[in-house]
Coordinates of C-alpha atoms in Angstrom, one line a residue:
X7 CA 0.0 0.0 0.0
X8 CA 1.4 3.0 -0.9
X9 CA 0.7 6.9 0.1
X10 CA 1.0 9.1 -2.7
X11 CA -0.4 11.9 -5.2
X12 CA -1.9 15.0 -3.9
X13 CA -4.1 15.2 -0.7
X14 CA -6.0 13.5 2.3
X15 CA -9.7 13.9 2.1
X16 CA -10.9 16.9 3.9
X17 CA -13.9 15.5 5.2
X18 CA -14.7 11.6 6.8
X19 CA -15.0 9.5 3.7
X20 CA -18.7 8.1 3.8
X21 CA -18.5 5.9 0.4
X22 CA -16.5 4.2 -2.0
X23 CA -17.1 3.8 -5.5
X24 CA -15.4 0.7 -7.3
X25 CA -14.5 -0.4 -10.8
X26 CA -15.6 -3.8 -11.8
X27 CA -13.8 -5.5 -14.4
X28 CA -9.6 -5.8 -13.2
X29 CA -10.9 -4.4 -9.6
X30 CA -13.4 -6.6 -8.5
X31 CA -13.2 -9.1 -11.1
X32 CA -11.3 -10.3 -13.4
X33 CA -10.5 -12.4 -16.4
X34 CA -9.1 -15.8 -16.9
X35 CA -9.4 -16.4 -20.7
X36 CA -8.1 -16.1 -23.8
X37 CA -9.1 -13.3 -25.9
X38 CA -8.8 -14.5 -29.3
X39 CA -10.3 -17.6 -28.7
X40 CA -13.3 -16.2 -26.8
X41 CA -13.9 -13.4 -29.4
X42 CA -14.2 -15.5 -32.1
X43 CA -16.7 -18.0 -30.1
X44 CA -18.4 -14.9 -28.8
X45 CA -19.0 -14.1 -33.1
X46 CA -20.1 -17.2 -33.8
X47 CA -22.5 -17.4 -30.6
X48 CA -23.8 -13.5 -32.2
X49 CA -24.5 -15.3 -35.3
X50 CA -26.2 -18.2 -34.7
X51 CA -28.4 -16.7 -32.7
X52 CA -29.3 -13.8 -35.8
X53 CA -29.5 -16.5 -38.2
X54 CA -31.7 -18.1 -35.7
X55 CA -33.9 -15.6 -35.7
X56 CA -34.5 -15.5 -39.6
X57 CA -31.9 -13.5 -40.5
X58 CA -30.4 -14.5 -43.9
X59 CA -26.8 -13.3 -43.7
X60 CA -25.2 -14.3 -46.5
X61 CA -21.7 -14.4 -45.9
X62 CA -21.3 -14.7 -42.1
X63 CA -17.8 -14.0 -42.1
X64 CA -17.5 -10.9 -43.6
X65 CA -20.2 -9.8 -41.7
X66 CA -18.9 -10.6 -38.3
X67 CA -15.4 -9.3 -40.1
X68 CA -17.4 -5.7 -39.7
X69 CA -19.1 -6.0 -36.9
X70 CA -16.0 -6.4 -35.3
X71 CA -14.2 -3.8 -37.0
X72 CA -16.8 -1.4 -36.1
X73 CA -16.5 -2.2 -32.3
X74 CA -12.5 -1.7 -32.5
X75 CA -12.8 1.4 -34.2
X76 CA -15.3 2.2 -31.7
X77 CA -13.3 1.4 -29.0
X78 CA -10.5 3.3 -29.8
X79 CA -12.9 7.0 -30.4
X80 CA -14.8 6.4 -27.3
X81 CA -11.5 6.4 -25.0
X82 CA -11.5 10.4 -26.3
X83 CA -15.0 11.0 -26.6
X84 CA -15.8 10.1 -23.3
X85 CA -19.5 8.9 -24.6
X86 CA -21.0 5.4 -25.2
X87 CA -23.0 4.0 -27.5
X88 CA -24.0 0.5 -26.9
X89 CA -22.7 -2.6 -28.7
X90 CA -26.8 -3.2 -29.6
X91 CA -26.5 0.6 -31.5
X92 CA -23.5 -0.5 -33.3
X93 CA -25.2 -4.1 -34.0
X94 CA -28.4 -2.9 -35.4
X95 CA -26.8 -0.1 -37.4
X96 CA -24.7 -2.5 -39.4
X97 CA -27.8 -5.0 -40.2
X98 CA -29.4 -2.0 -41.4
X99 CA -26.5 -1.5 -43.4
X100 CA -27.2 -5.1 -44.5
X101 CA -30.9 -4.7 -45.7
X102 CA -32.1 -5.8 -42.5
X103 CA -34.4 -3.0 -40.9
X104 CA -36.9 -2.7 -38.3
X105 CA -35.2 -5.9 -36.2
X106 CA -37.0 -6.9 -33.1
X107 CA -35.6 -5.5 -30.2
X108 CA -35.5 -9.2 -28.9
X109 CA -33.3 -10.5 -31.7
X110 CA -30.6 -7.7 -31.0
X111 CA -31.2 -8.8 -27.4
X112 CA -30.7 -12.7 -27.2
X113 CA -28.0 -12.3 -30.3
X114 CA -25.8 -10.0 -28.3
X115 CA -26.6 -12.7 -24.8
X116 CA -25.6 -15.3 -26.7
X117 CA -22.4 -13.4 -27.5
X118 CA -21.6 -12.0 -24.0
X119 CA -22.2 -15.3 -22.4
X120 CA -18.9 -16.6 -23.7
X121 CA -16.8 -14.3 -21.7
X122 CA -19.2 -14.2 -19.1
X123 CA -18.2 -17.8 -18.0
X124 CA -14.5 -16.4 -17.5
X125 CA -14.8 -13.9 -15.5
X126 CA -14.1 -14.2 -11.8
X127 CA -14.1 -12.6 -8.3
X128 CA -11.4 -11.6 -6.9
X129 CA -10.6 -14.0 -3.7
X130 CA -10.4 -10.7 -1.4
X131 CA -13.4 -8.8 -3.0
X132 CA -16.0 -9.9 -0.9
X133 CA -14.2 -9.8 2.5
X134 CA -13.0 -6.3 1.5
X135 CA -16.8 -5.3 0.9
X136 CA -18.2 -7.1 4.1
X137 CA -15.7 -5.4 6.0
X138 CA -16.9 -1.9 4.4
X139 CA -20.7 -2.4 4.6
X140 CA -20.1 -3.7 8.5
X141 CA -18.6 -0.2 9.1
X142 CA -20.8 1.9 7.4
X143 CA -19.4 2.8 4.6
X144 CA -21.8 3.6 1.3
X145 CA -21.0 1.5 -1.4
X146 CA -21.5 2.0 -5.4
X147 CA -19.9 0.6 -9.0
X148 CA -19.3 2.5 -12.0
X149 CA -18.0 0.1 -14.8
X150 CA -16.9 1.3 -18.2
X151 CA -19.2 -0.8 -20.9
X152 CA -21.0 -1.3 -24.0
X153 CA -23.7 -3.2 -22.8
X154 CA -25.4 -2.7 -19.4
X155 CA -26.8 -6.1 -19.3
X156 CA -23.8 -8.1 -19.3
X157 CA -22.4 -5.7 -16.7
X158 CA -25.8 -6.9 -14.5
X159 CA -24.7 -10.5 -15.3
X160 CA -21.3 -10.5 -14.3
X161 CA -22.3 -8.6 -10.8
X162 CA -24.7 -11.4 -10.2
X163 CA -22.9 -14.1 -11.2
X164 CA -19.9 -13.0 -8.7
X165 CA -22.8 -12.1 -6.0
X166 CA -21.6 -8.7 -5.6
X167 CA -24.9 -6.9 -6.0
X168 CA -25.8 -7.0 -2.1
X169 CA -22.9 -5.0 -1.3
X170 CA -24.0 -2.3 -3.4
X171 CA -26.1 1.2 -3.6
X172 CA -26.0 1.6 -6.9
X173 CA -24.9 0.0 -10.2
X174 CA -23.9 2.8 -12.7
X175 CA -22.8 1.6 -16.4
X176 CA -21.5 4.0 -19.0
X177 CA -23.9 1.8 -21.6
X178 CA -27.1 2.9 -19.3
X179 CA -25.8 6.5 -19.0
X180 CA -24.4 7.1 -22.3
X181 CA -20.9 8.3 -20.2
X182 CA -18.0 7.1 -19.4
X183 CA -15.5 7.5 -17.2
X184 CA -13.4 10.2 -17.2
X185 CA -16.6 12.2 -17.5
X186 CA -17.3 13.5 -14.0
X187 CA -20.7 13.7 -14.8
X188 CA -20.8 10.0 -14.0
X189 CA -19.2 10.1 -10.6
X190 CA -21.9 13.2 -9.9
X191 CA -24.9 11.1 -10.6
X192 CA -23.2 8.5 -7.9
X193 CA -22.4 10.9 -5.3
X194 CA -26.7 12.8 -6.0
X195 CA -27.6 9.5 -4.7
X196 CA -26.5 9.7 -1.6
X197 CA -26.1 13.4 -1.3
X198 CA -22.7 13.7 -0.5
X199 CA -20.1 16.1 -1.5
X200 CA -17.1 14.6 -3.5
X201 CA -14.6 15.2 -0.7
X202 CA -16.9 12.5 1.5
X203 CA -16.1 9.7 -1.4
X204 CA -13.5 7.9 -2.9
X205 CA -12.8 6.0 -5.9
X206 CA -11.4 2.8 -6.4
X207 CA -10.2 1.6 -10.1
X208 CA -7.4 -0.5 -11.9
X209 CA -7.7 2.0 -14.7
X210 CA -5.5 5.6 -14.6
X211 CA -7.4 7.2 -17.5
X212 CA -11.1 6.4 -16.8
X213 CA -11.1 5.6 -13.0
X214 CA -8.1 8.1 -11.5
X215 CA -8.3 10.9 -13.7
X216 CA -12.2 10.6 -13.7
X217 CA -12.0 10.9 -9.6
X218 CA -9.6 13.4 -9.6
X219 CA -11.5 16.0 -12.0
X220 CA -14.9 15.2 -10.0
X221 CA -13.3 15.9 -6.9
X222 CA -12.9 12.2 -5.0
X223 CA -10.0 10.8 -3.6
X224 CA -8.4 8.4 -5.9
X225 CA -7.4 5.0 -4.9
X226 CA -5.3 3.0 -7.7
X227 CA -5.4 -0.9 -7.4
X228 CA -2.2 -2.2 -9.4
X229 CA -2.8 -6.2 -9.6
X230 CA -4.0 -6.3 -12.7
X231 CA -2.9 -2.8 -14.4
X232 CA 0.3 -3.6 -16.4
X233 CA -1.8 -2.3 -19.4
X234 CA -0.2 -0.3 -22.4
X235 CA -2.8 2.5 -21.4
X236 CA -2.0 2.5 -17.9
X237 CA 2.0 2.5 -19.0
X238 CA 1.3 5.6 -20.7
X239 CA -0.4 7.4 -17.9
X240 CA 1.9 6.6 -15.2
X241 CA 4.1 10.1 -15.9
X242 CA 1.0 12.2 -15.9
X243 CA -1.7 11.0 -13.8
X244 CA -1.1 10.3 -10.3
X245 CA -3.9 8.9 -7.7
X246 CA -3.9 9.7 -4.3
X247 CA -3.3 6.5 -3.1
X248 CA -2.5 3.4 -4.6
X249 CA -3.2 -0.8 -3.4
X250 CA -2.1 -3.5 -5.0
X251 CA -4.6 -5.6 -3.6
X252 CA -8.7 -5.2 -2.1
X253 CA -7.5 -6.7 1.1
X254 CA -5.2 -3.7 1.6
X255 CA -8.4 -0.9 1.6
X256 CA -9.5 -1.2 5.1
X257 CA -6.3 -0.8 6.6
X258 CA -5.9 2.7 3.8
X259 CA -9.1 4.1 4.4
X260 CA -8.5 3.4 8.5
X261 CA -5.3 5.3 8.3
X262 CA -7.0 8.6 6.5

């Protein structure tokens, strides 16, 4: 646990705020392989539905070319569109209009249920949040995604939801972090001023800098943030506290 960046919290700090995915979760597959079962799941399920793609390849070749590109303007746009805008928009594109609402739904279930089944809790997550709800603390989650319903699913399925306040997703809001509109919404709910919270986050551009411009005090969990984005952060944004593991927060937030 290390002490660092700029300041203590002026005032008592009443709740905490937490990342999901490489906080309180994380990921024990392989990427390549589950993207491409995740696209075959997605197309099943549309041709399921009656959907005569022709060529599935190419089409799942776009699809997934769309969400990169996507991916990369949305880390500078701070705003989300959700994976089910980007999937109708390119059936459209495709000559299918006026898709049920249902088929975008169970096709993009289908594909999120592949990585669903590797994603894990973190051995110290629920102790850490016991140990916070037992003293008081407020607790809420603010993940970073395209699709609010698989966020929901993964909460669940790691049995986090009990510890929780609120459950904020960029896909629901159509923010993301770094906007500190996001973190505002949190801290309305319980009607506490930013100094009174803090944020916790594996993530310096979207979780860190994000707290910092709204005001909270910023708490970096390292475990899981040798990222190439992270790497190129670490000269220019600086959290006020940094953990490289859940199990270390009660013993920070005793000490402020």
């Amino acid at each position: 646990m290390n002490r660092g960046g700029r300041h203590k919290p002026e005032r008592p700090i009443y709740a905490v705020l937490f990342d999901l995915g490489g906080t309180l979760i994380y990921f024990d597959g392989e990427w390549p392989q589950v993207i491409q079962e995740s696209n075959q799941e997605l197309l099943q399920s549309l041709l399921s539905a009656g959907l005569r793609i022709q060529d599935g390849e190419v089409f799942l070749g776009q699809f997934r070319a769309r969400l990169e590109r996507y991916y990369a303007e949305r880390e500078t746009e701070f705003i989300e569109f959700t994976t089910a805008y980007i999937l109708r928009a390119l059936l459209e594109e495709w000559g299918f209009v006026n898709v049920p609402d249902s088929t975008i739904r169970q096709a993009l279930d289908r594909m999120y249920a592949v990585s669903q089944m590797h994603w894990k809790a973190e051995a110290d997550a629920h102790p850490t949040l016991q140990w916070l709800r037992q003293r008081g603390y407020r607790l809420g989650l603010i993940s970073n995604a395209g699709d609010d319903n698989d966020v929901q699913t993964l909460v669940d399925q790691a049995c986090l939801r009990p510890y929780f306040d609120l459950i904020l997703t960029s896909a629901a809001l159509g923010i993301r972090k770094p906007n500190p509109r996001i973190f505002q919404i949190a801290l309305a709910h319980w009607g506490i001023q930013p100094a009174q919270a803090a944020m916790v986050g594996d993530t310096l551009g979207a979780d860190i800098l994000g707290a910092r411009n709204a005001g909270l005090f910023s708490i970096w969990i390292t475990r899981r943030a040798s990222t190439p984005a992270n790497r190129a952060h670490e000269n220019t944004i600086h959290p006020d506290a940094t953990i490289t593991a859940l199990s270390e927060l009660p013993a920070l937030l005793e000490n402020l």
